[in-house]
Coordinates of C-alpha atoms and ligand atoms in Angstrom, one line a residue:
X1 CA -111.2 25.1 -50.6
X2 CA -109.0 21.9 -49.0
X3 CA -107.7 23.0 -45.4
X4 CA -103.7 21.6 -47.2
X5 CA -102.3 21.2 -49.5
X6 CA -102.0 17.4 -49.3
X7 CA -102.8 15.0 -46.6
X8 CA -101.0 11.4 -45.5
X9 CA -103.3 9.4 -44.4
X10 CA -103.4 5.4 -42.8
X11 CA -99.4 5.6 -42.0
X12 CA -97.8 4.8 -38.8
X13 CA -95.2 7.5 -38.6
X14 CA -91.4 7.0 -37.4
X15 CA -89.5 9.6 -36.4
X16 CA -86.1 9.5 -34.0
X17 CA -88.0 9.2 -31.3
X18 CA -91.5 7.5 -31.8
X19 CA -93.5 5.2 -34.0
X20 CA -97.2 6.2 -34.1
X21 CA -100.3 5.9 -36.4
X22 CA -101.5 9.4 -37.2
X23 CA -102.6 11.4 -40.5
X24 CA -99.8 14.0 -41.6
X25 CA -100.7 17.4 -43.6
X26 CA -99.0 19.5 -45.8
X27 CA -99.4 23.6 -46.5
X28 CA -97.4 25.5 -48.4
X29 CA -93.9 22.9 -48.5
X30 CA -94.1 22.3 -44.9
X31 CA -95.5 19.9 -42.4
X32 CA -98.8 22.0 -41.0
X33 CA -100.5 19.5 -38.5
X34 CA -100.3 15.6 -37.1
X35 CA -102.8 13.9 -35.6
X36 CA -106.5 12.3 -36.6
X37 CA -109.6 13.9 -38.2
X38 CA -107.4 16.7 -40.0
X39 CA -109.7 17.8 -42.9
X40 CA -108.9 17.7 -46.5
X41 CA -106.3 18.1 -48.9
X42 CA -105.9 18.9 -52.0
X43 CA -104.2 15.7 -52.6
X44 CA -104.8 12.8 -50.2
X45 CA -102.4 10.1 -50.3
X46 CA -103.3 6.8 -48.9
X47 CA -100.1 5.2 -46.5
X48 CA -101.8 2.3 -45.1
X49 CA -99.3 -0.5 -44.7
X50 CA -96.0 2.1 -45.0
X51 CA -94.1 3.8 -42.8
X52 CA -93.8 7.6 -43.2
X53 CA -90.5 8.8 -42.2
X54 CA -88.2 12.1 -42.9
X55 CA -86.8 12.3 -45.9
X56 CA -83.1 11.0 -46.1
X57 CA -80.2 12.9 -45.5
X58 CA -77.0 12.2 -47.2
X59 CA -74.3 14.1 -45.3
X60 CA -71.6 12.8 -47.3
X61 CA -71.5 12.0 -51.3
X62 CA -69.7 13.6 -54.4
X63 CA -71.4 14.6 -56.8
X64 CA -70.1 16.6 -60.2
X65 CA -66.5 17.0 -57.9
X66 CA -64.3 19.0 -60.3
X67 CA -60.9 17.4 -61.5
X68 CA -57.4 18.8 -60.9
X69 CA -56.7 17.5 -64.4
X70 CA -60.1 19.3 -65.6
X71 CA -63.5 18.2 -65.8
X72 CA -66.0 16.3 -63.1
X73 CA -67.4 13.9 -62.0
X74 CA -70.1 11.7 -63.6
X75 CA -72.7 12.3 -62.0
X76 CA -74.5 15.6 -62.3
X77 CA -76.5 17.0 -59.8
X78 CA -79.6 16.7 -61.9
X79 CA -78.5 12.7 -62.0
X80 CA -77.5 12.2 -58.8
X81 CA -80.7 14.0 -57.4
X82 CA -83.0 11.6 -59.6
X83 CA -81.0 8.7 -57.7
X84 CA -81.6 10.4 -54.5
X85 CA -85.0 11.1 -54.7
X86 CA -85.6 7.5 -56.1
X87 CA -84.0 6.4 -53.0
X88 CA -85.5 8.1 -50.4
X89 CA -83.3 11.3 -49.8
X90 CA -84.2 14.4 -50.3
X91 CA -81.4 16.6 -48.7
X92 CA -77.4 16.2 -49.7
X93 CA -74.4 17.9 -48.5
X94 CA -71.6 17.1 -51.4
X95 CA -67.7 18.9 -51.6
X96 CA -66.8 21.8 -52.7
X97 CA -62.7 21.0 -53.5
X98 CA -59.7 23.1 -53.6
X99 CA -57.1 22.9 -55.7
X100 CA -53.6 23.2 -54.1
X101 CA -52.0 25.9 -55.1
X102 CA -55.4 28.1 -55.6
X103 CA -57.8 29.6 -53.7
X104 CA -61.0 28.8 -52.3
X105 CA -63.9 31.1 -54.1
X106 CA -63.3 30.7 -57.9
X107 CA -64.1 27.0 -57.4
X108 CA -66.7 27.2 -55.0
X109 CA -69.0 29.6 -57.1
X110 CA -68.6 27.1 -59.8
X111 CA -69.4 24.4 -57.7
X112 CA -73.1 26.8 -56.6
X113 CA -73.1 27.1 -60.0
X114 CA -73.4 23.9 -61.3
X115 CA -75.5 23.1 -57.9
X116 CA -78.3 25.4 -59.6
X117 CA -79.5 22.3 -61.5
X118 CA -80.3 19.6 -58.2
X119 CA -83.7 18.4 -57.6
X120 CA -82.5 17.7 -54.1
X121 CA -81.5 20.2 -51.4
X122 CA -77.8 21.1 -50.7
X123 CA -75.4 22.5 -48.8
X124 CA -71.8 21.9 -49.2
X125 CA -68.4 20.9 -47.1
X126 CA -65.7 23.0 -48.4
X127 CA -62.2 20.5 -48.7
X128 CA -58.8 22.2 -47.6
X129 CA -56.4 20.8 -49.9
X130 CA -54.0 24.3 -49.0
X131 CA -53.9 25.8 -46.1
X132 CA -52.3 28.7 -47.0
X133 CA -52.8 32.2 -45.0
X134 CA -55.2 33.8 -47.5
X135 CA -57.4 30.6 -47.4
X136 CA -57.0 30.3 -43.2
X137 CA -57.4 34.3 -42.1
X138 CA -59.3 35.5 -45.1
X139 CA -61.8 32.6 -47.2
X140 CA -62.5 30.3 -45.0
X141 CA -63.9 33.3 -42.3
X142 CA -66.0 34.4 -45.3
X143 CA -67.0 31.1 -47.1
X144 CA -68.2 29.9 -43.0
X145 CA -70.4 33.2 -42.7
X146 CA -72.0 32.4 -46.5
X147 CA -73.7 29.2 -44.7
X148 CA -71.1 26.8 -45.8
X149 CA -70.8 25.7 -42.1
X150 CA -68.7 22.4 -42.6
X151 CA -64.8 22.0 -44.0
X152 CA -63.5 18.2 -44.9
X153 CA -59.6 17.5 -44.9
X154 CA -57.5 14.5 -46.0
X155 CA -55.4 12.9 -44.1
X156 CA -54.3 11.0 -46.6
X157 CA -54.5 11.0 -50.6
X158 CA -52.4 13.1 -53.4
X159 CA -52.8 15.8 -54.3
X160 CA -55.6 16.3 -51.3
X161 CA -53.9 15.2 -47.8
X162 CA -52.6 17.7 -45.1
X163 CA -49.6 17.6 -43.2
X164 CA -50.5 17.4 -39.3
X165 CA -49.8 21.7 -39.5
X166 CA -51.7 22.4 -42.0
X167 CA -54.4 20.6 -40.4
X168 CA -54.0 22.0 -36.9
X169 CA -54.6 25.3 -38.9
X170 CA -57.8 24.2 -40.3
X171 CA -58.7 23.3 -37.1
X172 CA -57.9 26.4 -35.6
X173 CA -60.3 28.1 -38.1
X174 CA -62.8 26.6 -37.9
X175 CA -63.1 26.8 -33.9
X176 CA -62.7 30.3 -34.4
X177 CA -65.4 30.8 -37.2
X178 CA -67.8 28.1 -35.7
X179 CA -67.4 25.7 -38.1
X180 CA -67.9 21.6 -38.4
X181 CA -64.4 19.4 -39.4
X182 CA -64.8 16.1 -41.2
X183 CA -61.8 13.9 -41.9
X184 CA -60.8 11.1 -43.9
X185 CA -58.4 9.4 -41.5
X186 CA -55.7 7.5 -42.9
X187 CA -51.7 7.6 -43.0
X188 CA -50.4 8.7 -45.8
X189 CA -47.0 8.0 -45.5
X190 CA -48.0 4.3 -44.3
X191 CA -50.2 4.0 -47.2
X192 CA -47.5 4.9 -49.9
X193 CA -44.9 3.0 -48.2
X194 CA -47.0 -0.1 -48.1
X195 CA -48.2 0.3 -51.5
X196 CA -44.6 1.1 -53.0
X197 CA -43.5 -2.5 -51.2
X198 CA -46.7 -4.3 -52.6
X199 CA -45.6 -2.7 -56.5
X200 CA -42.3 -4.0 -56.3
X201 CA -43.3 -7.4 -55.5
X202 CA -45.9 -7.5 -58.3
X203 CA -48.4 -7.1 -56.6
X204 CA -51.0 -5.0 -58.2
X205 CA -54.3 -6.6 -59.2
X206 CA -57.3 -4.4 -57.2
X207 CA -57.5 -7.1 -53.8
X208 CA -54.1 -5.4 -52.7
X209 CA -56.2 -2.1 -52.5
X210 CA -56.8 -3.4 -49.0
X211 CA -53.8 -4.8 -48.4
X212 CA -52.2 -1.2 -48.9
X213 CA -54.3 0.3 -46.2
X214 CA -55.2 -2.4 -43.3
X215 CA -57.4 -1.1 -40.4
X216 CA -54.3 -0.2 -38.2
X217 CA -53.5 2.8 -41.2
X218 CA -56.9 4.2 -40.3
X219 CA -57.0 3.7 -36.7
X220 CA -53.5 5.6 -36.2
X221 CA -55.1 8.4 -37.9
X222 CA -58.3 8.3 -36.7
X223 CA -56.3 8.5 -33.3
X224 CA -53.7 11.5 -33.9
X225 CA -57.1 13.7 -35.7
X226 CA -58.7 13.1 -32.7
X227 CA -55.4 14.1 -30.3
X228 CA -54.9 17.2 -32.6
X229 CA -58.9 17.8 -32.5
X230 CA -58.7 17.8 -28.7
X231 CA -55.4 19.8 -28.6
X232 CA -57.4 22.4 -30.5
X233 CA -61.2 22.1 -28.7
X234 CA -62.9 21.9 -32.0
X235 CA -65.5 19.7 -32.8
X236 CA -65.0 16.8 -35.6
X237 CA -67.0 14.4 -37.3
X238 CA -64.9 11.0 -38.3
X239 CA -65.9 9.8 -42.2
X240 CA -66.5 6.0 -43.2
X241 CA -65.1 4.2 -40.3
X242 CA -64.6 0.9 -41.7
X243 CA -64.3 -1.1 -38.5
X244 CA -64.9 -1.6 -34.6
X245 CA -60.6 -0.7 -34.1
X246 CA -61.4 2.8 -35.4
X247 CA -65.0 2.9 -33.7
X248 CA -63.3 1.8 -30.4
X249 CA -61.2 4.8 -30.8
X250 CA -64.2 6.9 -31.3
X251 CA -65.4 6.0 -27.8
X252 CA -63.3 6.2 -26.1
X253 CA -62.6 10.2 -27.3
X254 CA -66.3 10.5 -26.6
X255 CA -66.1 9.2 -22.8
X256 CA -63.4 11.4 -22.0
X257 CA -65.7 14.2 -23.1
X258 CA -64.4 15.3 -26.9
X259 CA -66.6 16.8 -29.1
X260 CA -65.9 13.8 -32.2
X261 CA -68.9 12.0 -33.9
X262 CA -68.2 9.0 -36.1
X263 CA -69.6 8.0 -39.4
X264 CA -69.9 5.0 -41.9
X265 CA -71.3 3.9 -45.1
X266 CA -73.7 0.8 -45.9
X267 CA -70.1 -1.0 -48.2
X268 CA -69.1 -1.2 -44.5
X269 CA -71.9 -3.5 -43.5
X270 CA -71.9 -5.7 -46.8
X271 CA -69.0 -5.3 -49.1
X272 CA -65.6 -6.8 -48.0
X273 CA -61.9 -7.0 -49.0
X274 CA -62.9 -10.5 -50.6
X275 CA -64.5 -8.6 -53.0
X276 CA -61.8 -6.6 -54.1
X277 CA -60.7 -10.6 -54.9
X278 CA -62.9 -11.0 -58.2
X279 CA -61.8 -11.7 -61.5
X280 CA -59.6 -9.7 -63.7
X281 CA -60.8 -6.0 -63.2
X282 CA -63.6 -6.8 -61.8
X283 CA -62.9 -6.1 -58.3
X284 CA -62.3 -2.5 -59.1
X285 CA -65.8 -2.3 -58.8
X286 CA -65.4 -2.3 -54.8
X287 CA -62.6 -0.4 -54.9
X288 CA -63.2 2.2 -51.8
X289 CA -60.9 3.9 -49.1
X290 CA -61.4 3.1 -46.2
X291 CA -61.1 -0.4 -47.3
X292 CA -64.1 -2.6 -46.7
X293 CA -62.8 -4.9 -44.4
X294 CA -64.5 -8.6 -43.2
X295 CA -67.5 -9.8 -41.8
X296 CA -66.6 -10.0 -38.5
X297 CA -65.8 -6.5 -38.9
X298 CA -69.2 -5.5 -40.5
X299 CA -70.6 -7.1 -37.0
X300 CA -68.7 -4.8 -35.2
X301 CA -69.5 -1.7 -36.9
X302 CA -73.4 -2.5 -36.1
X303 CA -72.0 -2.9 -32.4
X304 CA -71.1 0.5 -32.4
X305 CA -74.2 1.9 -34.1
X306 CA -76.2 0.6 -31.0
X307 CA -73.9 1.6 -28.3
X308 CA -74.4 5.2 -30.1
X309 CA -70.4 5.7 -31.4
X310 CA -71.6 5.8 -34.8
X311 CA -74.7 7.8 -35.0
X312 CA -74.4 9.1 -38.8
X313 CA -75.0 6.3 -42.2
X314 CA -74.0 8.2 -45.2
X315 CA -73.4 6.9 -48.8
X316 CA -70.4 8.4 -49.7
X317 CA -71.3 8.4 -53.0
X318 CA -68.6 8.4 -55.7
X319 CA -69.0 9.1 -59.8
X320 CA -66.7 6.6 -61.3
X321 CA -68.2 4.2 -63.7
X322 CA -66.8 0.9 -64.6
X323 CA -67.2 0.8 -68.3
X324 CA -66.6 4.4 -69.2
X325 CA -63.2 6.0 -70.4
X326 CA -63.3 8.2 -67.3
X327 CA -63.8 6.1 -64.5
X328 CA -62.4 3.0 -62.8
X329 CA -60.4 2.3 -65.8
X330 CA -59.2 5.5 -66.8
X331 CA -55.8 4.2 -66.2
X332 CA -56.4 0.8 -68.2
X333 CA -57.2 -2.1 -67.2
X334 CA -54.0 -3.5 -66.3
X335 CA -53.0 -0.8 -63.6
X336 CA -51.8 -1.2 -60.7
X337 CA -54.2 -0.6 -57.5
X338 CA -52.7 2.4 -57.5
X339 CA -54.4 4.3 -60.2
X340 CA -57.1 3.5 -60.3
X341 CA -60.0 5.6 -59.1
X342 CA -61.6 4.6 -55.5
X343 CA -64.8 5.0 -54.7
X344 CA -68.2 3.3 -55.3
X345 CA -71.8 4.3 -56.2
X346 CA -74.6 4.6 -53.2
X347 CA -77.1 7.6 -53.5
X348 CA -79.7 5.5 -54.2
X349 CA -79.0 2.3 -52.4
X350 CA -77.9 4.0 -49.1
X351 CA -82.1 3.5 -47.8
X352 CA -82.9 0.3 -48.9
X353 CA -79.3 -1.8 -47.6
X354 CA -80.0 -0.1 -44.4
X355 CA -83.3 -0.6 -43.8
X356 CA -82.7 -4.0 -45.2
X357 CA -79.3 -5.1 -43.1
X358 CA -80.9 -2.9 -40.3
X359 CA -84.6 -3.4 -39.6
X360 CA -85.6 -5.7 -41.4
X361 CA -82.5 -8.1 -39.7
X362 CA -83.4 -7.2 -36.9
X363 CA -80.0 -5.3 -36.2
X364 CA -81.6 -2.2 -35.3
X365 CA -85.0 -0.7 -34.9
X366 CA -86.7 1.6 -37.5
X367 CA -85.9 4.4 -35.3
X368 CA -82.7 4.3 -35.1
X369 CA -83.1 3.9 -38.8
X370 CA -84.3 7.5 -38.8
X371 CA -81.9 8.8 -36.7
X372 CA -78.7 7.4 -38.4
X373 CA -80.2 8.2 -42.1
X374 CA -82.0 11.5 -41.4
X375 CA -82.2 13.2 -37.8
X376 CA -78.5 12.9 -37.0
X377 CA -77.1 14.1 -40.0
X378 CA -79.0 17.1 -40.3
X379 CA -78.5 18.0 -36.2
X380 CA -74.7 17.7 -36.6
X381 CA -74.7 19.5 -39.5
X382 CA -76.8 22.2 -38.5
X383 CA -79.9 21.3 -40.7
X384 CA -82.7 20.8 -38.0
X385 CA -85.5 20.8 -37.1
X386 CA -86.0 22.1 -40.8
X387 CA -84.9 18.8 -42.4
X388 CA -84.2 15.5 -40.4
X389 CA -87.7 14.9 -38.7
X390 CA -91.6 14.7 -38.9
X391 CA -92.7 17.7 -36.8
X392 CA -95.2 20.6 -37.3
X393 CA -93.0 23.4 -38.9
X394 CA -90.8 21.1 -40.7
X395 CA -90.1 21.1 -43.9
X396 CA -92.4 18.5 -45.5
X397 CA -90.0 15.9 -46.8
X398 CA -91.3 12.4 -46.3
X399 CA -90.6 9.2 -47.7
X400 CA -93.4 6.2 -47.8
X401 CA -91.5 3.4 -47.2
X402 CA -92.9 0.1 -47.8
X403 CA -91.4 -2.0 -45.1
X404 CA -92.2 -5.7 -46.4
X405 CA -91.5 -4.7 -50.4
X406 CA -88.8 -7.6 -51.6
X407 CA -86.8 -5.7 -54.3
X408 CA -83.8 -7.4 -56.1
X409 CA -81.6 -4.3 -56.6
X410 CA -80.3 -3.7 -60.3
X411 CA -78.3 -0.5 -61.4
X412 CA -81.3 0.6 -63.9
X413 CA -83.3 0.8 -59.9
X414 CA -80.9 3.2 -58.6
X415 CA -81.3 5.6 -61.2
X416 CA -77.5 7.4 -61.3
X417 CA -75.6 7.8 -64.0
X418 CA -72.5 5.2 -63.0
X419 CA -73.2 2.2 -65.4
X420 CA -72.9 -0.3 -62.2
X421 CA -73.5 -0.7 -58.8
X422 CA -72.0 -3.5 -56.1
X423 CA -75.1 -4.2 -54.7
X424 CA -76.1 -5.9 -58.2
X425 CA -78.5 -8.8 -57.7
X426 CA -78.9 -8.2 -54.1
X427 CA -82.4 -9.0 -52.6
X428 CA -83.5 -6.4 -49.9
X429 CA -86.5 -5.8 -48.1
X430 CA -88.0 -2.5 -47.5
X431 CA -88.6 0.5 -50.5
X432 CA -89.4 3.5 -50.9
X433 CA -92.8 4.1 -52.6
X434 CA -93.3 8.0 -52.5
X435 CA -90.5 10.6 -52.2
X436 CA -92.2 14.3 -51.0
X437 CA -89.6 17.2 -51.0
X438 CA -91.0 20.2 -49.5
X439 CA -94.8 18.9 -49.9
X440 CA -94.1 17.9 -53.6
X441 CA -94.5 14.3 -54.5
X442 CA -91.5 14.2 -56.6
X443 CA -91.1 10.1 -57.1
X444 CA -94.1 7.6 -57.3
X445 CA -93.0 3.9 -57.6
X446 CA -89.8 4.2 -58.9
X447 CA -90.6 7.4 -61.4
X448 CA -88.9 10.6 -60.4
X449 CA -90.5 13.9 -61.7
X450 CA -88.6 16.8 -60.3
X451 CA -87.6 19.9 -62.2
X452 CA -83.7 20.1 -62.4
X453 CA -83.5 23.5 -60.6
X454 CA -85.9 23.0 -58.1
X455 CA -83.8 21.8 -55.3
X456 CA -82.5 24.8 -53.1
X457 CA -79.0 25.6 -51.4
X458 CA -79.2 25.4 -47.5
X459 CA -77.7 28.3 -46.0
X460 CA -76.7 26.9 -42.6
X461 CA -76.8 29.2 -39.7
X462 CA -74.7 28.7 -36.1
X463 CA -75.7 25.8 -34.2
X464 CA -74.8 25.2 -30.6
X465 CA -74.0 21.6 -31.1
X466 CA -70.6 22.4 -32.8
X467 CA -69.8 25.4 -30.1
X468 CA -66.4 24.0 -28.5
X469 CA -66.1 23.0 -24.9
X470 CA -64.0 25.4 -23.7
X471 CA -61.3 22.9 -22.7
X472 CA -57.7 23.7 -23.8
X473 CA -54.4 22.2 -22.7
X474 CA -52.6 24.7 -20.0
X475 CA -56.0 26.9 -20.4
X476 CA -54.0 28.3 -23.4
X477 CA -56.0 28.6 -26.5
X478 CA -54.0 29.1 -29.2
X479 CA -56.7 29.6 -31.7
X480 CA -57.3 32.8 -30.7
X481 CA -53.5 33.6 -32.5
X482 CA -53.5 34.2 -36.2
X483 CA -50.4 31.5 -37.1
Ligands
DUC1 N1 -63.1 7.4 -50.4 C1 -63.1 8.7 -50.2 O1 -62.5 9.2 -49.3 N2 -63.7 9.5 -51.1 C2 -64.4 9.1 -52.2 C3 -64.3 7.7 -52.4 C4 -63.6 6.9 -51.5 O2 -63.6 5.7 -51.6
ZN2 ZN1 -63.0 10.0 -47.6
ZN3 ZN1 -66.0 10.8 -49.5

C-alpha cells in the first residue's frame, strides 16, 4: 500500500517565505510531509520545471450576489468555481448582501444555500447596507459567532452606502464581536454631485465613469474610514485602492500604528481610464469603481506592494456580461454612465496578470507573489495556516505553475460564465498547469473536473491578528455602549 495519497515530485516550492526544491506529499486532503526520498503515492505527479505554490486565495469577488430588484448574479458558484480552479484559486470569500430595510439571516441562509453547489472553498463577508438595532445588537453578534468573521460596508453606492453613523456603528460591532471591516471608500455625495454636473452637460458616454469619481473622491474617504476606524480601535482592511494617493494614505495610518491593511485588484495594474475611452459601448467593458486610473498610477500602486502598504491582490470579481440582457447593458446601450452596471470579470485571470505584470516583469518576486495572492489573504482573514501556505498540516491545495508558459488570454481560457473579459488578446507569461484542492487534482491543463458540491464553507474561528489595540481617544471606549 503507497505511504500517500499522492506525491509532487521535481518542483521547486514557493511559499511566503522560501523557494526550495523538495518533493511534497499528500494524505487524506492535507499536506503530510516535505522533503526528499518520501516514498510512494498513490498518484505521483511529476513538477519538474514548475513552481508549486498554495493554492490562490481570492478574498474579494461576487459571485451569485442577489438583486434588490430580484434575481443574481451571473455567475454561479458552480461557474465561478470552474473559473477559479482554472486559474489557480482554490479558496474564495464572496458577499453575503443586505437589503435595506431587511434583516440579515433570511438572505444569508440563501446565500449558504446556493453556496452548497461551489467546487471551491468559501467563506463569506456579510455587507451592512442597514444598520438598524436588530441588525447591530442582535445579527451581526450571532452571524460573527456562525464563522462569518468579516462585514463589508459602502461608503458610497445606492441603495448600499452608509452614512458616517451608521458606519461608526458597524464599526463598533464588530470590535465588540471580533470581527474584520472592509470598505469600499468613496464619497458619495461627491460622486452624485459630480456625476449630476457631468449629465447635465451631456456628458454620458462610459469614459466619464472616471471622470465622476477622480482619485481625490476615494482618497477623502479612504481618509475619514480610516479617522472613524481609529476613533473606534477596530481593525479594517481598505478594498481596490486604485492609486499611490489612496496607498499614501494607507501608510501613513499604518506608521502611526492603526490596525488598516490595504488591498487592490490586477485592473489596477493594467486597465486605465483610457479604456473607458473605446468606441460606442464598448468601454463599458472596463467599467469598475474605483476607477482604473493611468499608468503612472499603476507604477505607483506596485510602489506600495513593495514597501508592504498593499499586502492583499484580489480579483474583485463582478457577474455582468456585455452581451446579455442583464448585465452592462441592462439599461440600453445609450445610458448614461450612470446606469450602467460596474464591475468587471477576474476569477480566473487574477493568477496569471499577476504573475505575468509581477514576476515575470520583474516587479516583484515570486514570493511576494504568494504572499499577496494566497498567504496574506487567508492570515487577515483568519484562514491560516489551513489555507494560504505549503506546510505539513495544511490543507493540500497547490497549484503547478508553469512559470515560462506564454498564454494569449481569451474569455473561452477563463472559463466563467461572463461572455467577455478585458484582458482579451493579452499575452502573459506564467500558467497554471494543475489545480489540487484538498489533495484532489481537480484541473489538468486547462480542464476542470470538480463535483459542484464539493467545495466546503470555512467556518472562521477568532484570530489575534484582528484583536484591537486597545487605543481609544480620552481612554474612553465607547464600543462597549450599546448606541
Ligand atoms: N466595484 C465594487 O465596489 N464592487 C463590484 C464592482 C466594482 O466595480
Ligand atoms: Zn467595492
Ligand atoms: Zn467588490
Amino acid at each position: 500500500m503507497a505511504d500517500y495519497d499522492l506525491v509532487i515530485t521535481g518542483g521547486t516550492v514557493v511559499t511566503a517565505a522560501d523557494t526550495y526544491r523538495a518533493d511534497v506529499a499528500v494524505r487524506d486532503g492535507r499536506i503530510a510531509a516535505i522533503g526528499f526520498g518520501l516514498g510512494g503515492g498513490a498518484t505521483t505527479l511529476d513538477a519538474g520545471g514548475l513552481l508549486v505554490l498554495p493554492g490562490g486565495v481570492d478574498s474579494h469577488c461576487h459571485i451569485e450576489q442577489l438583486h434588490p430588484g430580484g434575481g443574481a448574479d451571473e455567475e454561479t458558484f458552480v461557474t465561478g468555481s470552474r473559473s477559479a480552479l482554472a486559474g489557480g484559486t482554490t479558496t474564495v470569500i464572496t458577499f453575503a448582501a443586505q437589503f435595506k430595510g431587511h434583516g440579515l439571516g433570511a438572505a444569508l441562509a440563501e446565500y449558504r444555500r446556493r453556496a452548497e453547489a461551489a467546487m471551491v472553498d468559501y467563506s463569506f463577508h456579510q455587507i451592512i447596507t442597514d444598520a438598524s438595532d436588530d441588525v447591530i445588537f442582535r445579527e451581526v453578534p450571532e452571524i460573527v459567532s456562525s464563522g462569518i468573521r468579516s462585514l463589508k460596508v459602502f461608503l458610497t453606492y445606492d441603495p448600499l452606502h452608509l452614512d458616517d453613523r451608521s458606519f461608526l456603528r458597524v464599526l463598533a460591532a464588530a470590535r465588540r464581536c471580533g470581527a474584520l471591516v472592509t470598505v469600499h471608500c468613496e464619497n458619495y455625495d461627491a460622486i452624485g454631485w459630480r456625476t449630476a454636473a457631468l449629465l447635465a452637460d451631456g456628458r454620458t458616454s462610459p469614459k466619464y465613469h472616471a471622470w465622476s469619481r477622480p482619485a481625490v473622491i476615494e482618497r477623502e474617504a479612504t481618509y475619514r474610514a480610516i479617522a472613524l476606524a481609529e476613533l473606534v480601535d477596530q481593525p479594517i482592511q481598505i478594498f481596490h485602492v486604485s492609486c499611490p494617493e489612496v496607498a499614501d494614505e494607507i501608510a501613513r495610518a499604518q506608521a502611526r500604528g492603526v490596525k488598516v491593511w490595504g488591498e487592490t485588484c490586477p485592473q489596477y495594474f493594467v486597465l486605465s481610464a483610457a479604456d473607458m475611452d473605446r468606441p460606442g459601448f464598448e468601454g463599458a467593458k472596463y467599467m469598475c469603481s474605483p476607477s482604473p486610473r493611468d499608468r503612472q498610477a499603476s507604477e505607483g500602486l506596485w510602489d506600495a506592494v513593495r514597501r508592504g502598504t498593499l499586502d492583499v491582490v484580489s480579483s474583485d470579481h463582478s457577474g455582468w456580461g456585455f452581451e446579455t440582457p442583464v448585465g452592462k447593458r441592462v439599461n440600453g446601450v445609450d445610458a448614461p454612465f450612470r446606469d450602467i452596471p460596474n464591475g468587471v470579470p477576474g476569477l480566473g485571470s487574477r493568477l496569471p496578470i499577476l504573475f505575468s505584470e509581477g514576476v515575470a516583469a520583474g516587479r516583484i518576486s515570486a514570493n511576494t507573489f504568494v504572499q499577496l495572492t494566497a498567504t496574506n489573504p487567508a492570515k487577515l482573514f483568519g484562514l491560516y495556516p489551513t489555507k494560504g501556505t505549503i506546510a505539513p498540516g495544511a490543507d493540500a491545495d497547490l497549484v503547478l505553475w508553469d512559470p515560462a508558459r506564454q498564454t494569449t488570454i481569451t474569455n473561452a481560457r477563463l472559463q466563467h460564465v461572463i461572455d467577455y473579459t478585458p484582458y482579451e488578446g493579452r499575452q502573459v507569461t506564467g500558467w497554471p498547469a494543475i489545480t489540487i484542492r484538498r489533495g484532489e487534482i481537480v484541473m489538468r491543463d486547462g480542464v476542470v473536473e470538480a463535483a459542484p458540491g464539493s467545495g466546503r464553507f470555512l467556518r472562521r474561528e477568532p484570530y489575534p491578528l484582528i484583536a484591537p489595540t486597545g487605543r481609544v481617544p480620552d481612554g474612553f471606549d465607547a464600543s462597549a455602549f450599546l448606541v
